[in-house]
XYZ file of C-alpha atoms in Angstrom:
651
model
C -10.829 14.673 -18.199
C -13.799 17.018 -18.494
C -13.622 20.751 -19.188
C -11.729 22.867 -16.676
C -13.677 24.067 -13.694
C -14.297 27.594 -14.797
C -17.789 28.045 -13.419
C -16.986 28.658 -9.760
C -14.321 31.186 -10.660
C -16.780 33.023 -12.891
C -19.388 33.126 -10.132
C -17.182 35.215 -7.904
C -15.523 37.292 -10.627
C -16.065 40.999 -9.877
C -16.025 41.909 -13.539
C -19.038 39.781 -14.241
C -20.986 42.071 -11.919
C -20.791 45.043 -14.517
C -23.509 25.626 -21.016
C -31.587 10.554 -27.918
C -32.903 8.226 -28.967
C -36.605 8.398 -29.744
C -38.530 7.264 -26.695
C -41.798 6.506 -28.364
C -43.108 3.171 -29.569
C -39.694 2.250 -30.968
C -37.687 3.179 -27.881
C -36.782 -0.399 -27.039
C -36.069 -1.472 -30.619
C -32.404 -2.613 -30.696
C -32.163 -1.486 -34.320
C -32.510 2.192 -33.308
C -31.853 2.330 -29.580
C -28.048 2.526 -29.812
C -27.468 4.585 -32.945
C -26.612 7.784 -31.085
C -28.803 10.133 -33.139
C -30.918 11.444 -30.219
C -33.849 11.834 -32.599
C -37.554 11.460 -31.838
C -40.101 10.959 -34.646
C -42.824 12.524 -32.486
C -44.264 15.840 -33.675
C -47.319 16.601 -31.579
C -45.087 19.275 -30.056
C -43.864 21.412 -32.930
C -42.709 24.896 -33.875
C -46.234 26.212 -33.923
C -47.214 25.182 -30.401
C -44.012 24.641 -28.395
C -44.604 27.973 -26.643
C -47.594 26.280 -24.969
C -45.490 23.716 -23.105
C -46.079 23.575 -19.361
C -44.816 21.512 -16.441
C -46.566 18.124 -16.401
C -44.844 16.683 -13.328
C -41.666 16.784 -11.265
C -40.080 13.871 -9.420
C -37.350 13.988 -6.756
C -34.896 11.099 -6.539
C -33.926 11.935 -2.955
C -30.257 12.263 -3.910
C -29.555 15.966 -3.468
C -25.765 16.421 -3.451
C -24.226 18.169 -0.443
C -23.798 21.928 -0.816
C -20.064 21.414 -0.445
C -19.304 18.151 -2.273
C -15.552 18.510 -1.735
C -13.563 16.406 -4.168
C -16.552 14.215 -5.044
C -17.612 14.544 -8.668
C -21.414 14.324 -8.603
C -23.427 14.869 -11.779
C -26.979 13.933 -12.780
C -26.247 13.093 -16.432
C -28.790 10.410 -17.247
C -30.620 9.907 -20.534
C -33.859 8.242 -19.302
C -35.350 5.238 -21.088
C -38.970 4.275 -21.779
C -39.163 0.481 -21.658
C -42.246 -1.722 -21.223
C -44.349 1.224 -20.106
C -41.892 2.360 -17.426
C -39.848 5.544 -17.592
C -36.508 4.428 -16.156
C -34.227 7.010 -14.562
C -30.682 6.223 -13.411
C -29.597 8.382 -10.466
C -26.173 9.575 -9.348
C -25.869 6.512 -7.090
C -26.962 4.317 -10.025
C -30.279 3.418 -8.482
C -32.791 2.863 -11.275
C -36.249 4.293 -10.596
C -39.306 3.285 -12.612
C -41.835 6.102 -13.032
C -45.288 6.303 -14.533
C -44.455 8.250 -17.734
C -47.712 10.242 -17.595
C -47.730 11.196 -13.903
C -44.165 10.802 -12.644
C -45.364 8.557 -9.818
C -42.792 6.064 -8.569
C -43.521 2.393 -9.313
C -40.392 0.605 -8.102
C -36.680 1.097 -7.421
C -33.742 -1.123 -8.306
C -30.735 -0.482 -6.061
C -27.408 -2.077 -7.107
C -25.908 -1.010 -3.751
C -23.237 1.043 -5.452
C -20.611 2.495 -3.104
C -20.268 6.280 -2.917
C -16.995 6.703 -4.738
C -15.477 9.932 -6.026
C -17.211 9.806 -9.439
C -20.973 9.599 -8.926
C -22.877 9.707 -12.197
C -24.834 7.469 -14.549
C -25.044 8.083 -18.280
C -27.771 5.629 -19.072
C -28.705 1.955 -19.018
C -29.301 -0.573 -21.775
C -32.171 -2.866 -22.715
C -32.189 -6.379 -24.167
C -35.014 -8.785 -25.013
C -34.308 -12.510 -24.825
C -36.128 -13.850 -27.872
C -35.600 -17.438 -26.691
C -37.328 -16.933 -23.354
C -41.008 -17.756 -22.944
C -43.423 -14.867 -23.363
C -44.083 -13.245 -20.009
C -41.199 -15.012 -18.268
C -39.107 -13.134 -15.750
C -36.197 -11.219 -17.288
C -37.240 -11.905 -20.871
C -37.017 -8.106 -21.082
C -34.055 -6.956 -19.032
C -31.971 -3.888 -18.253
C -28.173 -3.834 -18.020
C -26.263 -1.427 -15.812
C -22.592 -0.772 -15.053
C -21.524 0.299 -11.568
C -18.884 2.385 -9.817
C -17.316 -0.723 -8.290
C -16.984 -2.283 -11.760
C -19.901 -4.685 -11.871
C -22.378 -5.494 -14.648
C -25.903 -5.968 -13.283
C -29.047 -7.341 -14.972
C -32.619 -6.824 -13.755
C -36.148 -7.215 -15.102
C -37.476 -4.164 -16.950
C -41.034 -4.653 -15.666
C -40.552 -5.196 -11.921
C -36.931 -4.256 -11.170
C -36.052 -7.699 -9.741
C -32.612 -9.159 -10.395
C -32.113 -11.682 -13.192
C -30.876 -14.479 -10.951
C -29.567 -16.628 -13.815
C -27.298 -13.824 -15.052
C -23.829 -14.264 -13.566
C -24.075 -14.699 -9.801
C -27.427 -13.482 -8.473
C -27.890 -11.102 -11.374
C -24.424 -9.602 -11.624
C -20.917 -10.135 -12.947
C -17.974 -8.769 -11.013
C -15.456 -7.489 -13.551
C -11.763 -7.481 -12.689
C -9.430 -4.571 -13.495
C -6.213 -5.530 -15.250
C -4.249 -4.746 -12.072
C -4.998 -3.837 -8.457
C -6.530 -0.388 -8.087
C -4.666 2.388 -6.280
C -7.977 3.307 -4.683
C -11.579 2.163 -4.883
C -13.067 3.630 -8.038
C -9.888 3.950 -10.102
C -11.790 1.879 -12.704
C -15.569 2.325 -13.006
C -18.290 1.387 -15.487
C -20.330 4.583 -15.636
C -21.626 4.778 -19.187
C -24.307 2.511 -20.582
C -23.261 -0.909 -21.869
C -23.766 -1.679 -25.539
C -25.763 -4.726 -26.627
C -25.100 -6.250 -30.040
C -26.954 -9.426 -31.032
C -27.100 -10.806 -27.526
C -23.596 -9.730 -26.518
C -23.195 -7.080 -23.801
C -20.124 -4.871 -24.292
C -18.838 -2.847 -21.337
C -16.380 0.050 -21.381
C -14.837 1.841 -18.434
C -13.549 5.115 -17.056
C -9.972 4.911 -15.773
C -9.063 7.733 -13.386
C -6.997 10.345 -15.207
C -3.349 11.011 -14.482
C -2.913 8.915 -11.355
C -0.034 6.863 -12.770
C 1.644 6.228 -16.109
C 1.333 2.482 -15.545
C -2.458 2.838 -15.318
C -4.972 -0.011 -15.483
C -5.918 -1.181 -18.944
C -8.883 0.433 -20.644
C -10.059 -3.054 -21.553
C -13.463 -3.574 -23.151
C -15.240 -6.701 -21.883
C -18.034 -8.706 -23.515
C -20.555 -11.054 -21.914
C -23.477 -13.223 -22.933
C -26.581 -11.090 -22.304
C -28.548 -14.152 -21.182
C -26.095 -15.893 -18.841
C -23.405 -13.322 -18.072
C -20.708 -15.674 -19.367
C -17.495 -13.915 -20.418
C -17.091 -14.038 -24.213
C -14.194 -11.840 -25.265
C -12.075 -8.833 -24.324
C -10.352 -6.097 -26.278
C -7.532 -3.859 -25.072
C -7.278 -0.524 -26.947
C -3.546 -0.593 -26.158
C -2.004 -3.606 -27.955
C -0.096 -6.002 -25.681
C 0.589 -8.616 -28.328
C 3.529 -7.792 -30.655
C 1.640 -9.586 -33.422
C -1.201 -7.060 -33.277
C -0.892 -4.748 -36.326
C -1.283 -1.699 -34.047
C 1.719 -2.737 -31.923
C 4.139 -1.359 -34.517
C 2.824 2.155 -33.760
C 4.418 1.866 -30.297
C 8.174 2.374 -30.295
C 8.675 -0.454 -27.791
C 6.749 -2.880 -29.988
C 3.812 -3.122 -27.573
C 1.954 -0.862 -25.149
C 3.278 -2.641 -22.060
C 3.866 -0.193 -19.207
C 0.928 2.030 -20.153
C -2.799 1.998 -19.531
C -6.095 3.769 -20.221
C -7.102 4.275 -23.866
C -10.430 3.319 -22.320
C -13.976 3.754 -23.620
C -15.702 6.112 -21.175
C -18.183 7.484 -23.712
C -21.255 5.580 -24.840
C -20.749 3.150 -27.698
C -22.920 2.807 -30.801
C -24.143 -0.441 -32.351
C -25.186 -1.617 -35.814
C -27.088 -4.874 -35.236
C -27.284 -5.822 -38.927
C -23.539 -5.426 -39.440
C -22.828 -7.054 -36.049
C -20.538 -4.131 -35.218
C -19.982 -2.183 -32.030
C -18.163 1.150 -32.310
C -15.743 2.140 -29.539
C -14.726 5.792 -28.979
C -11.331 5.392 -27.280
C -9.332 7.862 -25.185
C -5.733 8.930 -24.804
C -3.227 6.542 -23.238
C -1.606 7.366 -19.893
C -0.434 10.020 -19.135
C -2.548 12.622 -20.785
C 0.037 15.337 -21.448
C 3.459 13.690 -21.693
C 4.284 10.760 -23.948
C 8.075 10.769 -24.058
C 8.243 7.135 -23.002
C 5.494 5.992 -25.401
C 6.875 7.215 -28.752
C 4.779 6.472 -31.811
C 1.183 7.068 -32.895
C -0.093 4.805 -30.062
C -2.972 3.103 -31.866
C -5.817 2.046 -31.027
C -6.003 4.949 -28.575
C -7.788 8.223 -29.456
C -9.705 6.412 -32.182
C -12.966 4.960 -33.333
C -12.642 1.174 -33.375
C -15.244 -1.092 -35.004
C -15.342 -4.568 -33.458
C -17.278 -7.638 -34.560
C -19.865 -8.081 -31.833
C -19.755 -11.863 -31.864
C -15.971 -12.215 -31.642
C -14.373 -8.914 -30.613
C -12.301 -8.927 -33.818
C -11.150 -5.526 -35.125
C -12.961 -4.838 -38.407
C -11.702 -1.306 -38.977
C -10.353 1.647 -37.014
C -9.267 5.233 -37.448
C -7.127 7.369 -35.144
C -8.211 10.999 -34.658
C -5.169 12.150 -32.657
C -1.729 10.648 -33.166
C 0.431 10.357 -30.049
C -2.169 12.157 -27.951
C -0.610 14.565 -25.417
C -3.610 16.919 -25.467
C -6.283 14.941 -23.566
C -8.320 15.095 -26.783
C -10.295 11.919 -26.118
C -12.970 10.622 -28.454
C -15.643 11.840 -26.036
C -19.061 11.018 -27.425
C -21.241 8.292 -28.844
C -20.946 8.157 -32.648
C -24.004 8.992 -34.752
C -25.056 6.206 -37.121
C -26.893 7.707 -40.086
C -27.675 7.128 -43.753
C -25.287 9.182 -45.896
C -26.592 10.339 -49.264
C -24.250 9.965 -52.206
C -24.322 12.286 -55.268
C -26.212 9.646 -57.272
C -29.035 9.636 -54.704
C -28.139 6.304 -53.126
C -27.193 5.973 -49.465
C -24.485 4.201 -47.502
C -24.459 3.400 -43.777
C -22.348 6.108 -42.182
C -20.750 6.928 -38.851
C -20.296 10.560 -37.790
C -17.852 11.260 -34.971
C -17.586 14.546 -33.102
C -14.442 15.200 -31.101
C -13.118 17.541 -28.437
C -11.084 19.093 -31.247
C -14.266 20.388 -32.890
C -13.471 18.359 -36.015
C -16.208 16.286 -37.685
C -15.275 12.955 -39.289
C -17.574 10.799 -41.451
C -16.972 7.155 -42.414
C -18.678 4.303 -44.168
C -19.476 2.405 -40.987
C -19.260 -0.992 -42.675
C -15.764 -0.525 -44.119
C -14.193 2.487 -42.395
C -13.714 4.292 -45.709
C -13.798 8.083 -45.156
C -16.873 9.670 -46.758
C -15.344 13.102 -46.196
C -11.696 13.224 -47.344
C -9.084 13.328 -44.575
C -5.763 15.090 -44.941
C -2.658 14.803 -42.767
C -1.402 18.308 -41.999
C 1.745 19.441 -40.273
C 1.205 20.780 -36.757
C 3.240 22.915 -34.380
C 6.113 21.508 -32.334
C 6.580 24.784 -30.408
C 7.664 24.306 -26.812
C 8.125 20.536 -27.051
C 9.667 19.325 -23.793
C 12.843 17.255 -23.580
C 12.267 13.605 -24.392
C 8.932 14.150 -26.110
C 8.486 12.739 -29.625
C 5.431 14.418 -31.110
C 3.624 13.410 -34.251
C 4.593 15.856 -37.034
C 1.093 15.669 -38.533
C -2.522 15.240 -37.465
C -5.639 14.272 -39.489
C -8.117 16.937 -40.605
C -11.388 16.393 -42.525
C -11.327 18.398 -45.745
C -14.071 20.955 -46.294
C -16.046 20.173 -43.137
C -16.706 23.140 -40.798
C -15.342 23.069 -37.258
C -17.350 23.207 -34.034
C -14.854 25.207 -31.969
C -12.145 27.838 -32.532
C -8.967 26.208 -33.803
C -6.414 28.656 -32.432
C -5.722 31.401 -29.918
C -3.192 34.219 -29.915
C -2.755 37.513 -28.044
C -4.661 39.193 -30.874
C -7.709 37.139 -29.853
C -7.656 38.448 -26.283
C -11.012 39.796 -25.093
C -12.335 41.654 -22.087
C -15.412 43.431 -20.782
C -13.277 46.592 -20.638
C -10.070 47.780 -22.333
C -8.075 47.123 -19.158
C -9.395 43.574 -18.953
C -8.487 42.938 -22.565
C -5.021 44.364 -22.012
C -4.459 42.117 -19.003
C -5.553 39.089 -21.038
C -3.290 40.019 -23.924
C -0.341 40.400 -21.579
C -1.089 37.001 -20.017
C -1.296 35.307 -23.430
C 2.006 36.850 -24.535
C 3.730 35.136 -21.607
C 2.602 31.706 -22.798
C 3.044 29.502 -25.837
C 0.130 29.764 -28.228
C -0.895 28.965 -31.769
C -3.116 26.643 -33.756
C -4.694 23.441 -32.488
C -2.196 20.731 -31.479
C 0.406 23.208 -30.204
C 1.900 20.921 -27.524
C 2.108 21.275 -23.740
C 5.224 23.060 -22.514
C 7.075 24.030 -19.361
C 6.253 27.646 -20.144
C 2.551 26.835 -20.404
C 0.560 26.462 -23.630
C -2.878 27.826 -24.501
C -5.111 25.022 -25.730
C -7.916 26.073 -28.052
C -10.035 23.972 -28.080
C -9.764 23.302 -24.368
C -8.769 19.934 -22.921
C -12.509 19.421 -22.401
C -13.542 20.584 -25.886
C -15.173 21.747 -27.998
C -17.859 19.069 -27.991
C -17.821 16.573 -25.128
C -19.781 13.543 -23.925
C -23.258 14.856 -24.815
C -22.347 14.741 -28.501
C -24.722 15.665 -31.297
C -28.276 14.971 -32.456
C -29.274 14.318 -36.058
C -32.450 15.020 -38.022
C -32.785 12.528 -40.914
C -35.270 14.683 -42.845
C -33.060 17.761 -43.169
C -29.639 16.164 -42.730
C -28.867 18.666 -39.969
C -26.687 17.705 -37.002
C -26.870 19.897 -33.882
C -23.955 19.934 -31.408
C -23.255 21.930 -28.215
C -19.679 22.938 -27.445
C -17.650 24.763 -24.814
C -15.411 27.593 -25.990
C -13.128 28.745 -23.106
C -9.432 27.885 -23.759
C -7.228 26.283 -21.132
C -3.577 26.560 -20.179
C -1.534 23.378 -19.862
C 1.894 23.548 -18.221
C 4.364 20.736 -17.563
C 6.190 21.355 -14.282
C 9.275 19.170 -13.728
C 8.734 17.104 -10.599
C 11.964 18.455 -9.108
C 10.649 22.018 -9.480
C 7.130 21.387 -8.198
C 6.229 23.596 -5.255
C 5.488 22.079 -1.829
C 1.913 20.840 -1.903
C 1.876 20.931 -5.716
C 1.912 17.157 -5.868
C -1.659 16.807 -4.691
C -3.276 20.116 -5.517
C -6.661 20.405 -7.182
C -8.302 23.782 -6.744
C -11.940 23.895 -7.748
C -12.466 26.639 -10.282
C -8.762 27.384 -10.652
C -5.549 25.461 -11.305
C -5.600 21.689 -11.214
C -2.359 19.785 -10.703
C -1.912 16.089 -11.502
C 1.259 14.359 -10.310
C 0.940 11.205 -12.397
C 3.149 8.598 -10.755
C 5.966 7.655 -13.129
C 5.862 10.910 -15.103
C 8.751 13.390 -14.921
C 6.183 16.204 -14.916
C 3.307 17.464 -12.839
C 0.479 18.463 -15.191
C -0.958 21.905 -14.356
C -4.217 22.906 -16.019
C -6.186 26.120 -15.627
C -8.811 28.102 -17.539
C -7.592 31.096 -19.532
C -9.055 33.879 -17.384
C -8.130 37.485 -16.756
C -6.861 38.474 -13.289
C -10.383 39.791 -12.730
C -11.854 36.348 -13.348
C -13.562 36.608 -16.736
C -12.604 34.520 -19.797
C -9.868 35.918 -21.996
C -11.591 34.581 -25.108
C -14.438 36.312 -26.879
C -17.981 35.050 -26.338
C -19.790 32.832 -26.846
C -18.286 30.687 -24.063
C -20.612 27.900 -25.129
C -22.466 27.543 -28.413
C -25.046 25.420 -30.173
C -24.183 24.737 -33.803
C -26.331 23.276 -36.594
C -24.422 21.686 -39.464
C -25.793 20.507 -42.802
C -23.548 17.453 -43.083
C -24.081 16.762 -46.782
C -23.426 20.384 -47.782
C -20.632 20.724 -45.185
C -22.055 24.063 -44.094
C -22.995 25.644 -40.777
C -26.708 26.428 -40.983
C -26.718 28.501 -37.802
C -24.783 28.958 -34.589
C -26.009 30.670 -31.412
C -24.677 31.311 -27.895
C -25.856 28.660 -25.452
C -26.751 30.073 -22.048
C -26.958 33.393 -20.226
C -24.439 34.601 -17.638
C -27.111 36.508 -15.709
C -27.456 33.907 -12.937
C -23.667 33.643 -12.600
C -23.380 37.327 -11.701
C -23.211 38.400 -8.053
C -25.908 40.978 -8.720
C -28.235 41.810 -11.571
C -27.393 45.041 -13.417
C -29.941 47.824 -12.737
C -30.290 48.327 -16.471
C -29.396 46.529 -19.677
C -25.667 47.126 -19.973
C -25.192 44.446 -22.556
C -26.550 41.229 -23.958
C -26.001 38.634 -21.225
C -26.617 35.711 -23.571
C -22.885 35.007 -23.862
C -22.957 31.245 -23.368
C -21.992 29.309 -20.251
C -19.692 26.277 -20.217
C -21.781 23.234 -19.428
C -22.496 19.587 -20.131
C -25.172 17.395 -21.656
C -26.641 16.726 -25.056
C -29.468 17.798 -27.379
C -32.654 16.098 -28.551
C -33.994 16.680 -32.083
C -37.644 15.959 -32.893
C -39.706 15.571 -36.055
C -41.571 18.676 -34.899
C -38.607 20.725 -36.143
C -37.278 21.378 -32.634
C -34.046 21.059 -30.682
C -34.404 20.635 -26.911
C -31.387 21.116 -24.670
C -30.497 21.909 -21.066
C -26.665 21.966 -20.797
C -26.192 25.476 -19.417
C -25.360 26.848 -15.968
C -28.334 29.228 -16.055
C -30.687 26.429 -14.923
C -32.769 26.531 -18.095
C -34.035 24.293 -20.846
C -34.616 25.731 -24.294
C -36.352 24.694 -27.481
C -34.705 25.993 -30.644
C -36.072 26.089 -34.170
C -34.080 23.338 -35.892
C -33.839 25.316 -39.142
C -33.096 28.846 -37.863
C -31.676 28.578 -34.328
C -34.357 30.869 -32.918
C -35.335 30.199 -29.306
C -39.030 29.303 -29.396
C -39.450 28.304 -25.745
C -37.444 28.553 -22.544
C -38.200 27.417 -19.022
C -36.467 27.586 -15.659
C -35.254 24.294 -14.216
C -34.839 23.521 -10.500
C -31.114 22.868 -11.168
C -28.792 22.735 -14.151
C -29.963 20.286 -16.834
C -26.546 18.710 -17.477
C -28.147 15.627 -19.043
C -29.851 14.512 -22.265
C -33.581 15.264 -22.723
C -35.861 12.577 -24.106
C -39.354 12.532 -25.589
C -42.098 9.928 -25.637
C -45.848 9.563 -25.976
C -48.099 8.460 -23.114
C -51.901 8.513 -23.120
C -51.978 10.258 -26.479
C -49.791 13.154 -25.285
C -46.163 13.896 -26.101
C -43.816 14.570 -23.182
C -40.330 16.063 -23.014
C -38.339 14.996 -19.946
C -34.949 16.043 -18.584
C -33.048 15.204 -15.390
C -32.144 18.462 -13.619
C -29.608 17.823 -10.887
C -26.571 19.788 -12.000
C -22.858 19.050 -11.957
C -20.587 19.649 -8.960
C -17.492 20.207 -11.097
C -19.062 23.230 -12.770
C -20.288 24.766 -9.526
C -23.822 24.650 -10.875
C -27.062 24.653 -8.942
C -27.447 21.093 -7.627
C -30.619 19.098 -7.087
C -32.399 15.786 -7.630
C -35.242 16.572 -10.026
C -36.648 14.858 -13.071
C -39.028 17.239 -14.850
C -41.566 16.568 -17.592
C -43.369 18.972 -19.917
C -46.397 18.617 -22.182
C -48.697 20.926 -24.119
C -51.158 23.011 -22.139
C -54.716 21.821 -22.668
C -56.979 24.414 -24.212
């Protein structure tokens, strides 16, 4: 589940009247394309001239969401790809549009004929080159795309025509582990991973529809033929699986999810694909699934050729917090004290905790300690884990607690109302469990960091990560006590209720807001944080986004600093020019920050919220920075269908 829908509530709050990969010559190189670092080695645009950026072109996909999208979740979240001279953009309907990278002119469109299901988004596509195919042959260079109706599609990267010898007419129809309750209960929305000619596909399983949810299975296919090769279920069904003993029943039968909805990372040389897995069903009550529940809520390294588990680590034991592993891992070189390096994996989590491993062996490179966590408010039948893992000495990317003393408001009355509200709920440090009374989660169920993850600069060793900071309230309402209509209620911007079939509770989730509509937590409500990973220090942290555009009217004078951060979505791009580019925010802006100081060096208005991942590439001797700007319906942002490109103004 993504972060609670605070944005619409904030828009109408009366008190507010007073949130890549290098796309240059190496963009298609499988050695770097799937390492998650969101780094570009280009530096024509740098700290000294970034203020001279101007709009180069703007393209419209033709997919403007309706002004009132209803329950449809529509988000333009793509991370475009530059492949074989085409800038490829994946739209909300998963059409792939090839653009001239220098002019933005459309060249061709590939349409997978995806149905318009409730979750309409695309988080990227993958590229593979068939080294056994004749030079210049059709589909030697091909793109791979997952769809909302759970298909894997292959098409030529140069002309957009289907690869007819892949599966049946260029596609493989994947089969969920059980019949879906509704079309789109299982979708393939994030980009497939490709490791040494094997395509690995994750899925998003609809949250909290039923305890006996479909499996979060990971499927692998031959990238040339589409032939099925292996499958992996993050919830062990075989009693002989070593992880099965972490389920009280001896297997995970009767439960689903644990799926991989985030992008995966790949190390081609090690023949490993890294899976960020989610919580098992249901998200907030696990009384019938006692135990740690491995391989859920973990990073799992599989052998690409066989699907064999090589190593794994669980970030949240017995997850009843919806703290999924939400983002693509970062694969970097980790410097040891003697000056040598080891291949490392850095994983950011909704919890705001940063974990670092030797990605070949799974050995922690930052010590991890099991610490006792709160059991306050545990509901009947629940069997919580007494401890959770914490990296030792590494800074956190989100507040790790909330109490009435942390209550905040624009005015004393607002703060008092927030304090009174918090005192009526359970509260405490991270991992304080859901309760019938209602528990304040800080970080929120959506983070902390989320799917956009971090970006890493290899020269400085700095990782930059955006995060949301507004806590949420999670309450477990016994089904027998649920109010009429509660069983199907989802209010945009307010309380969401999930009656997961088979659970004794309805899950109620809401943002922690004052009665006047503003957050009860102190700003920033979203932040951008730079961490020196080797030194385990925060280099800088700044609010991400201004609330000015969320206010019903602009103040006639400067009452206060409006740069308080806005909850949002998307990821950063770091460049060798010493810059961090990011959209993310609900103020319809893209910013360029100084990588070393956090100072904003450039800012531009976007036609809609840039809830995506910017990319950079060179075309015709000029460096471009491109971002999809179409917004996110869940956040109540400005919506649109734009792809915008910037380059330096010619003198």
